Amino acid sequence: MLCSLGQPSPLLSTLSTVIFAQLIAGDLVAVAESVTTREPQGSEPWFLSPEVESPIGLRRLRESTHTWGLSPLLYIIICIAAGLLFLFLFNFYARLATRRKVTGKANFALFAMAVFASILLFLFMAFLPYGTSGNPSGLAGPGVSTETTTTTSHGPVFTVPPTVDIGMNVLPNVQDPQAVNPQHVCPGYTASHVRHAKAGFAADLTLAGPACNVYGNDIENLTLLVRFETDDQIHIQIQPRHIGKENETWFLLPDALFPETTERRPPHESNSHMVVSWENKPSFSFTVRRQETDDILFTTKGSVIVYEDQFIEFGSALPKNYNLYGLGEVIHGFRLGNNLTRTLFAADVGDVIDSNIYGNHPVYLDTRYFTSGESGELTYVPEPTDKNAQYVSYTHGVFLRNAHAQEILLQPSNITWRALGGSIDLHFYNGPTAEDVMKSYQFSEIGLPAMQQYWTLGYHQCRWGYDNWTALQDVVDNFAKFDIPLETIWTDIDYMKEYRDFENDPVRFGYDKGAEFLSKLHANKQHYVPIVDSAIYAPNPGDSGDDYPPFTRGVDADAFVLNPDGSIYYGAVWPGYTVFPDWIGAVLNGSGAIDWWISEMLMWSKKVAFDGIWIDMSEVASFCVGSCGSSNLTLNPVHPSFELPGEPGNLVLDYPEGFNITNATEAASASSSLQSQIHASTATSTSPAATTTSYFRTSPTPGSRNINWPPYAINNYHGDIAVHALSPNATHHGGAVEYDFHNIFGHQILNATYQALLKVFEGKRPFIIGRSTFAGSGKWAGHWGGDNMSLWAYMFFSIPQALSFSIFGIPMFGVDTCGFSGNSDAELCSRWMQLSAFFPFYRNHNTLGAISQEPYVWGSVITASKTAMHIRYQLLPYMYTLFAQANRDGTTVMRALTWEFPNEPWLANADRQFLLGGAIMVTPCLVQGATTVDGVFPGLGDGTLWYDWYDLTAVTGVQLGQNVTIDAPLGHIPVYLRGGNVVPLQEPGMTTAASRNNPWGLLVALDKAGYAFGDLYLDDGESLKPNATKWIRFSAKDGSLIITPNGQYVDTNPLQNVTVLGLPHAPSKVSLDGEDLDSSYWAYSGDKSLLALEKLGSRFPNGAWGGETWNITWS
C-alpha cells in the first residue's frame, strides 16, 4: 500500500514534487538552449520551424509548431498548468485526508485519482504527435519533414522516425494498368533536309502530328546525326534542335563528366561493316544492318520515337530467342532472357534479385548464331541445338550514352528503351566477337580499366564488427596461426568516431595505437583498407563540443550539394544529419568539392597509414526524403530510423539453405545462444499498421518539368525516386539538379578519390573499391558486389555478376565471400572461399551481429581455403599479366565460356562455369550437399584439350557439348588448364610480396598440334608509370619452348621447374639453351604424357627472364 496513514507520505510528496520539477525543468532547459542557439544561416527560426510526424520523449520538446497549431510558448504554459493541476489535486487530497478520517482504501483511491488525472494530462501533452506541414520554401525534397530540438550528447540519442523516409506511393508504369502506352498515342517524327557527308549524314526531325505530351512536354524539333566513327563503330544521336544554357543538362551528358576517350578517325561511309538507312513510313525510323550477315542489328521501324522533356522512348525488333548480356547492375542470370524489365537507377539497397541496385551500365551484347549455306550465305538459327551442325556466331554491342533514370523492357520479339531525360545517343559496335565489342567500347567510350597494384590480388579480410585495433590484430594473428595467407585487413564503419568520415574513434581506434598496429602490419608486407562513406556529418550548432572540422572546411570551400534556395542540403546517413559533396558542381562549375576531398584525404592519411580506400553509400544514399536536416541539426547526432543488424528487433538469424539438416549441432548451438536476444527483440518489436493501397500519379505540366514526381514512374526498388536518395530537386553549384545526374554521383566520387590517392601516394596506382559505378568507372576503381546474402543462390549469382562487370570494363570485381547478410556455415563458406579464389578481387566480409566467418573459424574451411589459395597465389603472375593486358588492350580478366568458344550455342546460357583469362576454367560446386558438379568442356569440336589442374592429366572420353558429372567433394574445386597455353607460376607465400620473391615455374599445356603460347608481364607492382617493365613471350612448338624477354625490368628470381603436358612420347634428350641436361634434371611420365624439368634454379643465377631469347628443347 502506498499510504497507510491519514495524510500523504512526506517521502512520496517530496519525490512527486521533485520528479515533476525535473520534468518541467528538463524541457524548459531544452527549449532555452534552443532559443539561445544561433541558427545556421538560411534556416528557419526555431519558432517557425515546420513539423514532423513522430512521438517525442520528455526531453524532446520540439521547437516546432504543434499539430493543433500551438506555439512552443503556449505548449510550455499548458505543460506547467498540468503540473500545477497535479500539485493542486495533491494538496486538496492532503487537506481532505487531514480534516476527515479517511479509511486506507478511500485514501488510496483519492490519491490514485489525483495522480492519474494530472499525469494523464501531462503525458497527453508531452507525447502528442506532431504533424507534417509540408515543404519549407526553398528546401529540396517534396514534402520535406523536419524535427528540431537540442541535445548536448555526443552519441546518438534521438532515433529518426521511419516516416521521414517514406515517399509517395508510386506505382511503376510497367505495373500500372491505367498507364498510357506512348506507342498508341504519340505521332513520331518526320525526317527532312537530309545532309550527307563522307562520314555520315544529318537530318531535321519534326513532330509528325499533334503533340501527345504523354509523360512530359513533346520536343517539336529534333536533329539527327549519324557518324561512321570507325569501320566497326556507328554513332547515332537524336537531340533537340534548340538547346541553351537553361536546359543543356536536361538533354546532354557533359563531356567534362563523361569524356569520350579517343580521337575519332572518321572513315568513309563505304568502308563501314554496318549500314544505316532511314524512312518516313509512316513516321521516321532508322535501321542498322550488318553487311556480312545482312541481318538487322537495330531498327525502330514498326514503332514511333517519343521525345519529351522528361521521357524518351525508342525500341527495336529483335530476333526470336535472342541472347542479350549486360544492362546492369542487377542480380540475375548472365543471359538476360526475353521477359523482364531492367531499371537503371542507382539505389541504396541490398542485393535484391532482378531489381535496380547500385550501378548503371546502359550497354548490352547481342550474340546470334548462323549456319552457312553452300554458296556461303548465312542463315540465322533461332534454336541452335544440333550439335552436329556447324555454327558461326556474330556479336554486336549497343551503348546508350545517357545518365538519366532508365528502363529497358525486354520482350519476346523486341527491346524498348525508356529514359526520364537525356538524349538518344547510341553507339553501335560491329564486333564480330564479344571481345571485339568490349575492346571497342572501352577504347571509344569508357576508357581502359585501371592497372592494379600487385598486392591487391592477394586475399582480403573484412567484417562489420571489428571493434578496435586489438580485434584487428587478433584476426591477423589467427591467419598466421593457421598458416592462411592474408594480404589486407579492412575495417567497416566501426573505426569511425560516431560514423564520421576522416575521424577515428579516439578510444577504440586511436591514432597512436593505430600507428603501432599499421607499422607492424606494413613491416610484414600486409595492408590496410578502411571504408569511407559518401556523406559528411553536419555538427550540432547547439553544442560547442560537437566540433567536426571536415564539415567546416567543406562549407568554406562551397563543397556541398544545395537546396533550390541556395542553402545547404541536409540528408541523413549513419552519423546523423549529413551533407553531400557536390561532385557535379565541382566538375561543371568550380565547386570546391574535389579539392576539399583531396585535402581531407591527405590530412587523414597522415594520421592513418591506409593503403587504399573503400567507397560506400555512393548512389548516393540518404535515409530520409528531402533536406530533412535543414531545421533539425540541433538533434545531431541521431540514430537511423531502422535497427542496425544485431540490435533488438533486427537480429541476424538467417542461415544458408539446408543449414539445419547438415549442421544440426551448429544450428542448435546458435539457436540456444540467441534465445535471450530473440526474447528481447520480440519485446521491443511492433506490428506494422494496416494500410490501404492508394497510388500517386502525376501528369505533365505544360512548359515545365516535374522532377520530384516525374509523370513516368520507373520500376525503382524504393518506389518514389526521392526515397533513400537525394531529392531530385537537390541542386548542384551552377544550377544543375540531381534529377539529371543522380546516376553518376558514385562515378564521380570515384574520380575524386582517385585524384586524392594520386596525391596521397604520389606516383603509385590508387587502389579503390566502390559500390556505385557508371560506364567508365573501371578506369579509376574496382567494384564489389554489394550486400549479398549468405545463401547458396547468391554464391551462384556472383558468377554472372562478375561476367557482367567484365562487359562493363570493371575487371577488378569480387563479392562478399561467404555472404554479407545472414550467418554463413562451414559448407557454404568452404565452397565460396574456393570459388572466390578465382575472382580478381578476393575478400571475405559479413555484417554486424552475424557469426564470425573468417576462414579459420571452421576446420574444413581452413583446409578448403588453403587449397584454393595455394592455386591462386601460384597464379598471381598470370592474373597480374591479365590485368596488364586489360589495361593495355581492353581484354577481359574473368570470361564467359561463350566468349572464348563463340561458335557453341549451348554455351549461351553457361554461367555456372567461367574462365580466368583464356587458360584456366573453373567449375565450382554451387549446390548444398552435393559432392559432384555438372560441367561442359568446350572447344572439343575444334580439338581443344583440357588438363586437370591437380593431376595434370588430359580429360578424355567427353563429347562435344556434353554435360559431364565431375567429382567435387567438399574441399575440392574442379579447375582445368586449357591446351595451347603456357602459364607462368610462382611458389606461393603467405603474402604477395613473399610470393614475388620465390622461384618461377612454367606450366606448358600443349594442344593437339603440339603448340602452346603465353605471356608474362613484370614491373615493380605499384608505380603508375613504371620506370621499367618487361614482357616475356612464351612459344612452344615443334619440340621447343622459346622464351623471348622484352623490356628493362630486372627480376632476379630463378626458373625452378618447367612442366610440359600433352607430350605423347618420352624424349631421348632435353636441352636448355643448347646444352643437354643431365637426366637428374628431367623425368617423363608415360601415364600422364608429362615431361617435368626440376631443380633448374642454379642455372639461372641472375634470374630467369634476363638477357636475350633462350629456349628449352626436347626430342
PDB file of C-alpha atoms in Angstrom, residues 296-410:
ATOM      1  CA  ILE A 296      19.272  -6.144 -88.850  1.00  0.00           C
ATOM      2  CA  LEU A 297      21.108  -5.233 -85.658  1.00  0.00           C
ATOM      3  CA  PHE A 298      18.716  -2.492 -84.583  1.00  0.00           C
ATOM      4  CA  THR A 299      15.634  -0.933 -86.138  1.00  0.00           C
ATOM      5  CA  THR A 300      12.990   1.439 -84.858  1.00  0.00           C
ATOM      6  CA  LYS A 301      10.735   0.515 -87.772  1.00  0.00           C
ATOM      7  CA  GLY A 302       7.292  -0.510 -86.592  1.00  0.00           C
ATOM      8  CA  SER A 303       7.384   1.849 -83.612  1.00  0.00           C
ATOM      9  CA  VAL A 304       7.420   5.587 -83.049  1.00  0.00           C
ATOM     10  CA  ILE A 305      10.144   7.607 -81.391  1.00  0.00           C
ATOM     11  CA  VAL A 306       8.840   9.569 -78.408  1.00  0.00           C
ATOM     12  CA  TYR A 307      10.940  12.537 -77.322  1.00  0.00           C
ATOM     13  CA  GLU A 308       9.746  14.712 -74.433  1.00  0.00           C
ATOM     14  CA  ASP A 309      11.486  16.843 -71.848  1.00  0.00           C
ATOM     15  CA  GLN A 310      11.061  14.112 -69.215  1.00  0.00           C
ATOM     16  CA  PHE A 311      10.536  10.992 -71.266  1.00  0.00           C
ATOM     17  CA  ILE A 312      12.188   9.302 -74.199  1.00  0.00           C
ATOM     18  CA  GLU A 313      11.105   6.043 -75.772  1.00  0.00           C
ATOM     19  CA  PHE A 314      12.514   4.117 -78.706  1.00  0.00           C
ATOM     20  CA  GLY A 315      12.856   0.452 -79.437  1.00  0.00           C
ATOM     21  CA  SER A 316      13.885  -2.230 -81.851  1.00  0.00           C
ATOM     22  CA  ALA A 317      12.653  -5.568 -83.062  1.00  0.00           C
ATOM     23  CA  LEU A 318      14.847  -8.499 -82.026  1.00  0.00           C
ATOM     24  CA  PRO A 319      15.117 -11.988 -83.477  1.00  0.00           C
ATOM     25  CA  LYS A 320      13.481 -14.952 -81.825  1.00  0.00           C
ATOM     26  CA  ASN A 321      15.322 -16.376 -78.799  1.00  0.00           C
ATOM     27  CA  TYR A 322      17.845 -13.543 -78.776  1.00  0.00           C
ATOM     28  CA  ASN A 323      20.888 -13.658 -76.487  1.00  0.00           C
ATOM     29  CA  LEU A 324      21.478 -10.374 -74.682  1.00  0.00           C
ATOM     30  CA  TYR A 325      24.034  -9.734 -71.925  1.00  0.00           C
ATOM     31  CA  GLY A 326      24.789  -6.666 -69.803  1.00  0.00           C
ATOM     32  CA  LEU A 327      22.363  -3.857 -68.870  1.00  0.00           C
ATOM     33  CA  GLY A 328      23.318  -3.697 -65.226  1.00  0.00           C
ATOM     34  CA  GLU A 329      23.767  -3.562 -62.401  1.00  0.00           C
ATOM     35  CA  VAL A 330      21.358  -6.286 -61.360  1.00  0.00           C
ATOM     36  CA  ILE A 331      21.375  -9.688 -59.678  1.00  0.00           C
ATOM     37  CA  HIS A 332      20.284 -12.030 -62.447  1.00  0.00           C
ATOM     38  CA  GLY A 333      21.497 -14.838 -64.644  1.00  0.00           C
ATOM     39  CA  PHE A 334      24.127 -13.945 -67.224  1.00  0.00           C
ATOM     40  CA  ARG A 335      21.861 -14.273 -70.273  1.00  0.00           C
ATOM     41  CA  LEU A 336      19.075 -11.768 -69.763  1.00  0.00           C
ATOM     42  CA  GLY A 337      16.129 -13.641 -71.188  1.00  0.00           C
ATOM     43  CA  ASN A 338      13.210 -12.141 -73.064  1.00  0.00           C
ATOM     44  CA  ASN A 339      10.641 -11.255 -70.444  1.00  0.00           C
ATOM     45  CA  LEU A 340      11.993  -8.780 -67.927  1.00  0.00           C
ATOM     46  CA  THR A 341      12.353  -5.098 -67.165  1.00  0.00           C
ATOM     47  CA  ARG A 342      15.747  -3.647 -66.399  1.00  0.00           C
ATOM     48  CA  THR A 343      15.706  -0.468 -64.286  1.00  0.00           C
ATOM     49  CA  LEU A 344      18.829   1.681 -64.278  1.00  0.00           C
ATOM     50  CA  PHE A 345      18.656   3.942 -61.247  1.00  0.00           C
ATOM     51  CA  ALA A 346      21.308   3.870 -58.538  1.00  0.00           C
ATOM     52  CA  ALA A 347      19.729   2.619 -55.323  1.00  0.00           C
ATOM     53  CA  ASP A 348      20.941   2.016 -51.784  1.00  0.00           C
ATOM     54  CA  VAL A 349      19.542  -1.466 -51.397  1.00  0.00           C
ATOM     55  CA  GLY A 350      20.868  -4.927 -50.654  1.00  0.00           C
ATOM     56  CA  ASP A 351      21.396  -7.363 -53.483  1.00  0.00           C
ATOM     57  CA  VAL A 352      17.746  -7.788 -54.376  1.00  0.00           C
ATOM     58  CA  ILE A 353      17.278 -10.194 -57.258  1.00  0.00           C
ATOM     59  CA  ASP A 354      16.003  -8.635 -60.513  1.00  0.00           C
ATOM     60  CA  SER A 355      15.897  -5.107 -59.106  1.00  0.00           C
ATOM     61  CA  ASN A 356      17.918  -1.991 -59.684  1.00  0.00           C
ATOM     62  CA  ILE A 357      20.784  -1.786 -57.246  1.00  0.00           C
ATOM     63  CA  TYR A 358      23.998   0.250 -57.088  1.00  0.00           C
ATOM     64  CA  GLY A 359      25.373   0.863 -60.563  1.00  0.00           C
ATOM     65  CA  ASN A 360      24.246   1.819 -64.051  1.00  0.00           C
ATOM     66  CA  HIS A 361      25.643   0.443 -67.273  1.00  0.00           C
ATOM     67  CA  PRO A 362      23.372   1.003 -70.293  1.00  0.00           C
ATOM     68  CA  VAL A 363      25.250  -1.338 -72.630  1.00  0.00           C
ATOM     69  CA  TYR A 364      24.500  -4.794 -73.970  1.00  0.00           C
ATOM     70  CA  LEU A 365      25.988  -7.522 -76.146  1.00  0.00           C
ATOM     71  CA  ASP A 366      23.788  -9.333 -78.647  1.00  0.00           C
ATOM     72  CA  THR A 367      25.046 -12.729 -79.870  1.00  0.00           C
ATOM     73  CA  ARG A 368      23.430 -14.500 -82.812  1.00  0.00           C
ATOM     74  CA  TYR A 369      24.117 -17.917 -84.329  1.00  0.00           C
ATOM     75  CA  PHE A 370      24.133 -18.711 -88.045  1.00  0.00           C
ATOM     76  CA  THR A 371      24.712 -21.611 -90.357  1.00  0.00           C
ATOM     77  CA  SER A 372      26.421 -21.254 -93.694  1.00  0.00           C
ATOM     78  CA  GLY A 373      24.918 -22.475 -96.943  1.00  0.00           C
ATOM     79  CA  GLU A 374      26.778 -23.986 -99.877  1.00  0.00           C
ATOM     80  CA  SER A 375      27.215 -20.597-101.507  1.00  0.00           C
ATOM     81  CA  GLY A 376      28.375 -19.010 -98.265  1.00  0.00           C
ATOM     82  CA  GLU A 377      25.159 -17.226 -97.367  1.00  0.00           C
ATOM     83  CA  LEU A 378      24.416 -17.092 -93.648  1.00  0.00           C
ATOM     84  CA  THR A 379      21.091 -18.076 -92.106  1.00  0.00           C
ATOM     85  CA  TYR A 380      20.067 -17.045 -88.612  1.00  0.00           C
ATOM     86  CA  VAL A 381      19.181 -20.035 -86.409  1.00  0.00           C
ATOM     87  CA  PRO A 382      16.805 -19.149 -83.545  1.00  0.00           C
ATOM     88  CA  GLU A 383      17.175 -22.548 -81.816  1.00  0.00           C
ATOM     89  CA  PRO A 384      20.701 -23.812 -82.470  1.00  0.00           C
ATOM     90  CA  THR A 385      20.584 -27.146 -80.647  1.00  0.00           C
ATOM     91  CA  ASP A 386      22.011 -29.532 -83.253  1.00  0.00           C
ATOM     92  CA  LYS A 387      25.490 -30.456 -82.025  1.00  0.00           C
ATOM     93  CA  ASN A 388      26.334 -31.922 -85.413  1.00  0.00           C
ATOM     94  CA  ALA A 389      25.749 -28.603 -87.173  1.00  0.00           C
ATOM     95  CA  GLN A 390      28.499 -26.098 -87.875  1.00  0.00           C
ATOM     96  CA  TYR A 391      27.505 -22.795 -86.328  1.00  0.00           C
ATOM     97  CA  VAL A 392      29.159 -19.428 -86.540  1.00  0.00           C
ATOM     98  CA  SER A 393      28.301 -16.583 -84.180  1.00  0.00           C
ATOM     99  CA  TYR A 394      28.364 -12.829 -84.538  1.00  0.00           C
ATOM    100  CA  THR A 395      28.185 -10.454 -81.583  1.00  0.00           C
ATOM    101  CA  HIS A 396      27.460  -6.748 -81.722  1.00  0.00           C
ATOM    102  CA  GLY A 397      27.105  -4.198 -78.950  1.00  0.00           C
ATOM    103  CA  VAL A 398      24.852  -1.242 -78.203  1.00  0.00           C
ATOM    104  CA  PHE A 399      25.622   1.538 -75.715  1.00  0.00           C
ATOM    105  CA  LEU A 400      23.279   4.396 -74.793  1.00  0.00           C
ATOM    106  CA  ARG A 401      25.287   7.387 -73.573  1.00  0.00           C
ATOM    107  CA  ASN A 402      22.668   8.600 -71.128  1.00  0.00           C
ATOM    108  CA  ALA A 403      22.897   9.021 -67.354  1.00  0.00           C
ATOM    109  CA  HIS A 404      19.217   9.610 -66.582  1.00  0.00           C
ATOM    110  CA  ALA A 405      16.978   7.063 -64.909  1.00  0.00           C
ATOM    111  CA  GLN A 406      16.117   4.404 -67.445  1.00  0.00           C
ATOM    112  CA  GLU A 407      14.074   1.312 -68.072  1.00  0.00           C
ATOM    113  CA  ILE A 408      14.746  -1.312 -70.689  1.00  0.00           C
ATOM    114  CA  LEU A 409      11.873  -3.651 -71.453  1.00  0.00           C
ATOM    115  CA  LEU A 410      12.943  -6.988 -72.892  1.00  0.00           C
TER     116      LEU A 410
END
